[in-house]
Each structure stands twice: as C-alpha cells, then as structure tokens.
Coordinates of C-alpha atoms in Angstrom, one line a residue:
X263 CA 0.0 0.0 0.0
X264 CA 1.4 3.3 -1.3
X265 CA 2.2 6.0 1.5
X266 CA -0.7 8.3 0.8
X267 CA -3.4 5.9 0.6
X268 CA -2.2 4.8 4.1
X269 CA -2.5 8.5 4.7
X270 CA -6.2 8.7 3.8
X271 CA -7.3 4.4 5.2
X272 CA -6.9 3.3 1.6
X273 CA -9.2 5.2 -0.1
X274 CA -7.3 6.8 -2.9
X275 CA -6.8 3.8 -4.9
X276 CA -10.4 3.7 -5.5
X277 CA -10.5 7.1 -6.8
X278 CA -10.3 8.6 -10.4
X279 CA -7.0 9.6 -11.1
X280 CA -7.7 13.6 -12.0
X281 CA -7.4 15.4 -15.1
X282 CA -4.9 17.5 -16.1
X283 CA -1.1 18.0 -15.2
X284 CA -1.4 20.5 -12.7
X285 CA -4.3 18.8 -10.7
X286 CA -1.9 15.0 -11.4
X287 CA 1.0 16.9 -9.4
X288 CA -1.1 18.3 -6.5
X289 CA -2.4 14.3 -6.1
X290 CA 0.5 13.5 -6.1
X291 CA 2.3 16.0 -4.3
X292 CA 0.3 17.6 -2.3
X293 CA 1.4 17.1 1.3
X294 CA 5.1 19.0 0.0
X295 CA 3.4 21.6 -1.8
X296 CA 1.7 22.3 1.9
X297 CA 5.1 22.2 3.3
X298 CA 6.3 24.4 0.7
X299 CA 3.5 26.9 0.9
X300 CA 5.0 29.4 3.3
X301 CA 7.8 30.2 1.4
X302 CA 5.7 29.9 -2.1
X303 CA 3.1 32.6 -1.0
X304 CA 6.0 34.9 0.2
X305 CA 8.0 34.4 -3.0
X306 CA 5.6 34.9 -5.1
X307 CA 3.3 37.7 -3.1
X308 CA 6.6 39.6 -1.9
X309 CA 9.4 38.8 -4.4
X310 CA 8.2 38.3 -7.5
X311 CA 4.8 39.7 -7.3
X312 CA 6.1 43.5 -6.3
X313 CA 9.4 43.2 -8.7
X314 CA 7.1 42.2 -11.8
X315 CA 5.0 45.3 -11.1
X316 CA 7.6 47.7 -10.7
X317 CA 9.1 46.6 -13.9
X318 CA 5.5 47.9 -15.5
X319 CA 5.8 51.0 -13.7
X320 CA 9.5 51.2 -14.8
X321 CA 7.6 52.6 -18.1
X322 CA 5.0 54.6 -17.0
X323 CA 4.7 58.4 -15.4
X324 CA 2.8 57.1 -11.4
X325 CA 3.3 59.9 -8.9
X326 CA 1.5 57.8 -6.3
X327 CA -1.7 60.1 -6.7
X328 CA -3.1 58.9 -9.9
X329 CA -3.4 56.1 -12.4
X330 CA 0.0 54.9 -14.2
X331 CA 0.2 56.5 -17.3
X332 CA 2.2 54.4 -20.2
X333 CA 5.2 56.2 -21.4
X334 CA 7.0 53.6 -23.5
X335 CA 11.2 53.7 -22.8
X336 CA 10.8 57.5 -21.9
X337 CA 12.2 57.1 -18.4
X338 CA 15.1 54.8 -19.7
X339 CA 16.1 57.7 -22.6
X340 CA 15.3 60.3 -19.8
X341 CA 17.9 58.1 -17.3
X342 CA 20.7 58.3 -20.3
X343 CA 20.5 61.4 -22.0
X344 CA 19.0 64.2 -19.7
X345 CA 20.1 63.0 -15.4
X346 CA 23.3 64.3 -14.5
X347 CA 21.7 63.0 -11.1
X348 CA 22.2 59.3 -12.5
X349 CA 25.6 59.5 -13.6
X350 CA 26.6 60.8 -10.4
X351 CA 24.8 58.6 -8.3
X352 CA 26.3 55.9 -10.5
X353 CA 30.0 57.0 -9.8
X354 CA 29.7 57.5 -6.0
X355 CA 28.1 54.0 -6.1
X356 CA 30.8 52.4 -8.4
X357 CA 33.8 54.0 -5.9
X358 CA 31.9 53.2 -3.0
X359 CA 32.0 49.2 -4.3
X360 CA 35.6 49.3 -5.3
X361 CA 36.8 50.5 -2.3
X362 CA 34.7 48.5 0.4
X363 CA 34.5 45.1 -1.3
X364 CA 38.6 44.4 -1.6
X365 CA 39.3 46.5 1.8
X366 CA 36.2 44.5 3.7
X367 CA 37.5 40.6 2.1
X368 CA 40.7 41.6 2.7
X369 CA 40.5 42.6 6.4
X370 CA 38.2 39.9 7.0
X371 CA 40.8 37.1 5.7
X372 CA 43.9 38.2 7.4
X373 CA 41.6 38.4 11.5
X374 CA 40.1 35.1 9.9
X375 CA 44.2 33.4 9.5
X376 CA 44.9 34.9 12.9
X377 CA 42.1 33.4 14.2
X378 CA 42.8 29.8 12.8
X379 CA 46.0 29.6 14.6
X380 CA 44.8 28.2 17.4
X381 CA 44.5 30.9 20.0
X382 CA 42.6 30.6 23.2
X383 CA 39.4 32.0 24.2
X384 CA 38.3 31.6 20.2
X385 CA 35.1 31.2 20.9
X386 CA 35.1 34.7 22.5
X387 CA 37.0 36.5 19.9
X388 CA 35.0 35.1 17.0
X389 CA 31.7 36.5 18.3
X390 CA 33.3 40.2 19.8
X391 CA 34.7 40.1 15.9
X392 CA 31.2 39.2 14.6
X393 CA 28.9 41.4 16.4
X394 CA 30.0 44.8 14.1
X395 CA 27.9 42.9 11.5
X396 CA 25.0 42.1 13.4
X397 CA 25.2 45.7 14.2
X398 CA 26.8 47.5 11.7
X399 CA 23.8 48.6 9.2
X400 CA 21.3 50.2 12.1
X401 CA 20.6 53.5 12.8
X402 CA 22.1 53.6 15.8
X403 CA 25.6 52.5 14.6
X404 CA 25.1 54.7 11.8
X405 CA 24.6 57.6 14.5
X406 CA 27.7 56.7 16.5
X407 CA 29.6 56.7 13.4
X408 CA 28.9 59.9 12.5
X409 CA 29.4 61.6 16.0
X410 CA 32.9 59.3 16.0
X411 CA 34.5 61.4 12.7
X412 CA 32.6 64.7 13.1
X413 CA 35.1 67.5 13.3
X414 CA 34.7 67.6 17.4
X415 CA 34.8 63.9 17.0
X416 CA 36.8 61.0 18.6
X417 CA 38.8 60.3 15.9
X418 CA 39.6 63.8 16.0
X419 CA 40.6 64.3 19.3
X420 CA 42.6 60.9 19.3
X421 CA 44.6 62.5 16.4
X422 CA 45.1 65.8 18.5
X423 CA 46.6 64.0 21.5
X424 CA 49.7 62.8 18.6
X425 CA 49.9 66.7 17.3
X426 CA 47.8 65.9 14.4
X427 CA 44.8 68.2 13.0
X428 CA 42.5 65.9 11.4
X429 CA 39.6 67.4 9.4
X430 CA 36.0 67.2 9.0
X431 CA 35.8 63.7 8.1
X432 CA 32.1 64.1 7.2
X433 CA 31.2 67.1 6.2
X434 CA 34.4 67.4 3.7
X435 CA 33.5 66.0 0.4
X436 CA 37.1 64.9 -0.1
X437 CA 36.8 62.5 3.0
X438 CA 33.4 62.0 3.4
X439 CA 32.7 58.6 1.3
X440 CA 35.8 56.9 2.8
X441 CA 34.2 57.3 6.6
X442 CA 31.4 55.2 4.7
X443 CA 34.4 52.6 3.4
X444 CA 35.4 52.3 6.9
X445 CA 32.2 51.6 8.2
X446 CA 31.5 49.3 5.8
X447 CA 34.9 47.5 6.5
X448 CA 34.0 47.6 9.9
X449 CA 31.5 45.1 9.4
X450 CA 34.0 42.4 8.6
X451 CA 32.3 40.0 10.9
X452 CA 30.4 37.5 8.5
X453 CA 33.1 36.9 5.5
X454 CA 35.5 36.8 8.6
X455 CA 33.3 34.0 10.1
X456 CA 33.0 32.2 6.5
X457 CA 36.9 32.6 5.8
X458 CA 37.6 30.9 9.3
X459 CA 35.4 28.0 8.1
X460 CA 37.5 27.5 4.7
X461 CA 40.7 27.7 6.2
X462 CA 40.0 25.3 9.1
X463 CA 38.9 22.5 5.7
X464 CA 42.8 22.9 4.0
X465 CA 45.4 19.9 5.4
X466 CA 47.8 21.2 8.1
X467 CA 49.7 18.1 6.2
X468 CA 50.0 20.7 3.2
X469 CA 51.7 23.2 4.9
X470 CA 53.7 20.8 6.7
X471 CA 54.9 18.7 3.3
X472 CA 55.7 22.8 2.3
X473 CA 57.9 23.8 5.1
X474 CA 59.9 20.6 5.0
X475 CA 59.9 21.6 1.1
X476 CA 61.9 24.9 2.2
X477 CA 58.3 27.0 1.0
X478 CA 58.4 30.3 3.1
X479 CA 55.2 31.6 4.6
X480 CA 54.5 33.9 1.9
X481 CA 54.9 31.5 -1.2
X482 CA 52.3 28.9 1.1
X483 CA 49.8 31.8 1.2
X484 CA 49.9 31.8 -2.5
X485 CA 50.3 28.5 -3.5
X486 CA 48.4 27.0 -1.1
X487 CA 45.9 28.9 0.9
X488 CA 44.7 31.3 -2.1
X489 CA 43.9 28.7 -4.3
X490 CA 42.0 26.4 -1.4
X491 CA 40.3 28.9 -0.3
X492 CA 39.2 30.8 -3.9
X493 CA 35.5 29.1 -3.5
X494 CA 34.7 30.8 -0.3
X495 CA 36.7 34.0 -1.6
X496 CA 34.3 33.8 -5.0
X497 CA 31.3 33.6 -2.7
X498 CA 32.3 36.1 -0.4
X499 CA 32.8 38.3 -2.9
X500 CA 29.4 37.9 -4.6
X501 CA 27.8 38.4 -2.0
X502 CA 29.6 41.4 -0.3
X503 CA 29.3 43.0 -3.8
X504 CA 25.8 42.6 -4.0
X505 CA 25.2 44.0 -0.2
X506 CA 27.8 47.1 -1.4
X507 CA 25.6 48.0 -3.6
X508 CA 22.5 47.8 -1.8
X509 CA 23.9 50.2 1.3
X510 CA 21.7 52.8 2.0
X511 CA 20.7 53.0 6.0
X512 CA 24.6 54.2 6.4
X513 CA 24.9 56.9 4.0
X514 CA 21.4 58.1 4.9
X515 CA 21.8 58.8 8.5
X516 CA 25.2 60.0 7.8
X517 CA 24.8 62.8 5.9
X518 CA 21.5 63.8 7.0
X519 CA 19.4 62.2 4.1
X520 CA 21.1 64.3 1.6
X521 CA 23.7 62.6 -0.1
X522 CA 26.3 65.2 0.7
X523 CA 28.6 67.2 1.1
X524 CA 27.8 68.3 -2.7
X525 CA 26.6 64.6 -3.3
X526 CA 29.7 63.1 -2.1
X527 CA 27.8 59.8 -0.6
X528 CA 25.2 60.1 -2.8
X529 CA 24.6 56.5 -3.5
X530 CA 22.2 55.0 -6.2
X531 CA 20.2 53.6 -3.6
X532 CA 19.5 56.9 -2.0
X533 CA 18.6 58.4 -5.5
X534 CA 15.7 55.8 -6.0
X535 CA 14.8 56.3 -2.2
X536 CA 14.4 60.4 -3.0
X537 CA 12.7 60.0 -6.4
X538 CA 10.4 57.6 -4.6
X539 CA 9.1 58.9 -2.1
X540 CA 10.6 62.7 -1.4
X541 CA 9.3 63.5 -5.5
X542 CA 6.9 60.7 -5.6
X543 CA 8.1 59.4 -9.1
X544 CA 7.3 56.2 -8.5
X545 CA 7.9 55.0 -12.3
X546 CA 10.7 56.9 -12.5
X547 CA 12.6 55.1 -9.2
X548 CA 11.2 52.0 -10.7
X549 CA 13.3 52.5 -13.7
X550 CA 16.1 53.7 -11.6
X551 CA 16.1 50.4 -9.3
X552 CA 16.0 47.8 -12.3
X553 CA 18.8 49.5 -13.8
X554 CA 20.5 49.2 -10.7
X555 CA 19.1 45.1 -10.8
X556 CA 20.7 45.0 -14.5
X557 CA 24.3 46.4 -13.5
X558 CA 24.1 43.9 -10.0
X559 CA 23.4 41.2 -12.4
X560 CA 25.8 41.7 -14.8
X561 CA 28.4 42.6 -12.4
X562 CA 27.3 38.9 -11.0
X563 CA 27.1 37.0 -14.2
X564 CA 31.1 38.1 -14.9
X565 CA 32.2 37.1 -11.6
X566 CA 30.6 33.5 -12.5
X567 CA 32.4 33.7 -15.8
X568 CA 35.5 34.8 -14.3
X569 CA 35.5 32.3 -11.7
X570 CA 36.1 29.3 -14.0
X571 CA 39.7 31.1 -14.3
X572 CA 40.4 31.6 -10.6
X573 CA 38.5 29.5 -8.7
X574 CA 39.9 26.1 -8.0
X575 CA 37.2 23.2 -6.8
X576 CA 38.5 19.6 -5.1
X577 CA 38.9 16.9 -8.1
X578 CA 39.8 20.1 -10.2
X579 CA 42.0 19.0 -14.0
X580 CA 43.5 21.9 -13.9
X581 CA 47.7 22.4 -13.1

C-alpha cells in the first residue's frame, strides 16, 4: 500500500485519477506543496509579485496620486540622455564598491588566519569580531559613526593628542565617502566568520609537506591557501558586492538624508529612495532600481564567468 493511501485508510486507490497536469501533481504531491507553501506565498506575493510590477511601472509616469500613465522607454532615454543625477549617483556607487568590497575581504581574511591559529578563548573573539555585522547597518551605529568622525569627533581628538589636525571627516566632500568605506569595513564580521570556516577545511599536512619543502610563509599563502580557499573568496565576494551596492541605512543617516557634502555619498540607492518617495516618481525610481538590478546582475554573471579562471574546486584538472 502506497504511502498516501495509508495516509487517507486506503481510499485513494479507488479514486479517479484527476485530469490534467497541474491537478496530477497536487495528487501527487500535495502534502510538500503544503510544506512548501510558506515560502511559495511569500515568494511569489513579496518577491516576485512586487518586482514584476515595478518593472511595468519602470515605463509609466505614477506619482502615487493617480493612475499609471504608459510612457514607452521615456524614463530609460530620460535616465541616459538628460540626469546628471544618475551619472553621479552611478559614480559614487561604483567607488563606494571598489573600495569597500577588496578592503572588507581583505581585512576579513587576514583576522580570519589569525584566528585559525589556534589561540585561546576563540570562541570569545570570533563572536566580539562578529557582532560589528549584526550591528553595523542600524541607525544607531550609523549615528555613532557619524558623532565618531565629526570635526569635534573622537577620531579627531585621538589625532590631537599625537599633534595631528585631522579634518572634517564628514562634512568634507574629499573625505566624506571613505568614513562610509570604513564603516563598511568595519562590518568584517560575517566573511571573517566564512573565511575561518574555509581555512580550518585545507590539510595542516599541506603546509607541513611545504615547510619541510623549504616553501616560506609567503609563497604557502599563495600557492596553497589562495587557491584552497578561492571558492569561499568567490562567494564572499558575490555576496559582499551585492550588499555594497544595496547600502543605504549608512549613507542616509550620515549625511542627513542628503547625499552630501555636494553629493559626495550620494549613493544609487538613496537616488531611487528620494525620487520615490521625497518626488513621488514612482515610475521613474522603478526605472532607476531595475537599472541598478541590471548592472548587479551583470556585475554577478562576470564574476561566474570569471571564476572558471580563478576559482579552483576539489577533483579540479586543472595544473
């Protein structure tokens, strides 16, 4: 007796076997699509549902107020030819990536390989070096970080105890986007936590075999660690870029919700957030945050290409 006709005493084998493929699957089915229909309503209700719609309203004029109006590609040519807005957005966004992404992996991997030698109290350390990221994108956070480098500030005053005049780190457009790369590297805590994991899966025999082979620490970073641990550097780095470009909360609170000084942290994200709901251009952000979809997924799809160069799987051919 099959499992679901013990289910239901039997019966089912009696009954009809219903019409149609979709109805054939729930039959047979059934009790996992249940399972599964948590996650099913969300995805499709909150996910899918609301990023379906906006890409309608991506080509329509929708202040919120009235009807959407169809307008064809006009936001799109609008977005190219006549927003300085854009391109600047774009740039600040672009530098902001570049900067944070290496500097965060980077900082993340060498606390992670001081970690994984074996100190005491690791336990301890991992969490104190993991909370920044459980805390690092609220408001709060955001708040102490801007009272930390204003220009009465304690970074300030630690820098005028050693003689130093340090500026005003946030409201001086030269500095002001690099208080948000530190923040951002600040919240090193969950590649560091993924890095520890990769490095405690490589041999200790390897880098025994490689000392007794003369190999110096440096030349068994590269030839040994890099290349073991390039899958959990590739993911790491997908999916710090992808959070990179979605930061908003920090450069919001930090400059007051405007972006500045003179636009200097104005990131994309803030853009759609002000055309939004400050101008109530819906379809306008709309057309803003799919572009912003587009450049995350192509940035995304060449990191996938480029990892079949660089990143190095166990059983892998290649020498």
């Amino acid at each position: 007796m099959a499992a679901s006709d013990a289910f239901d005493g039997g019966t089912s084998a009696s009954r009809p076997a219903p019409e149609g493929w979709l109805a054939r699957a729930i039959h047979r089915n059934g009790a996992g699509y249940m399972f599964l229909a948590p996650w099913l309503i969300g995805f499709f209700c909150l996910t899918l549902g609301p990023a379906l719609v906006s890409l309608y309203l991506s080509f329509t004029d929708f202040d919120l107020l009235t009807s959407p109006e169809f307008i064809g590609a006009q936001n799109y040519v609008r977005m190219v030819t006549e927003d300085a807005k854009f391109a600047a957005a774009i740039k600040v966004t672009l530098v902001y990536v570049a900067l944070s992404v290496p500097l965060k992996l980077a900082f993340a991997l060498a606390i992670a390989m001081v970690l994984n030698r074996g100190m005491r109290a690791l336990p301890a350390y991992r969490a104190i070096f993991y909370l920044p990221s459980l805390l690092g994108t609220s408001v709060a956070i955001a708040v102490l970080w801007r009272q930390l480098f204003a220009a009465d500030g304690l970074v300030n005053s630690l820098l005028a105890m050693v003689g130093i005049e340090g500026p005003s780190w946030i409201s001086n457009p030269n500095y002001s986007l690099y208080t948000l790369v530190v923040l951002s590297v600040w919240q090193f805590g969950s590649p560091m936590i993924i890095f520890l994991a990769g490095l405690r899966q490589i041999p200790a025999d390897m880098y025994e075999a490689a000392s007794l082979d003369g190999a110096s620490p440096r030349r068994q970073f590269l030839r040994i660690t890099l290349p073991l641990l390039s899958p959990v550097i590739f993911f790491n780095f997908v999916i710090q870029t992808i959070e990179a470009f979605k930061a908003f909360t920090p450069a919001f609170v930090i400059s007051g919700g405007s972006g500045g000084p003179l636009k200097s942290t104005y990131l994309l994200p803030m853009y759609i957030y002000d055309e939004a709901f400050r101008r109530f251009d819906m379809g306008y952000a709309s057309t803003l945050a799919w572009v912003l979809f587009v450049i995350i997924m192509v940035l995304t799809l060449a990191a996938f290409w480029s990892s079949k160069k660089w990143v190095y799987y166990a059983g892998d051919k290649r020498s």
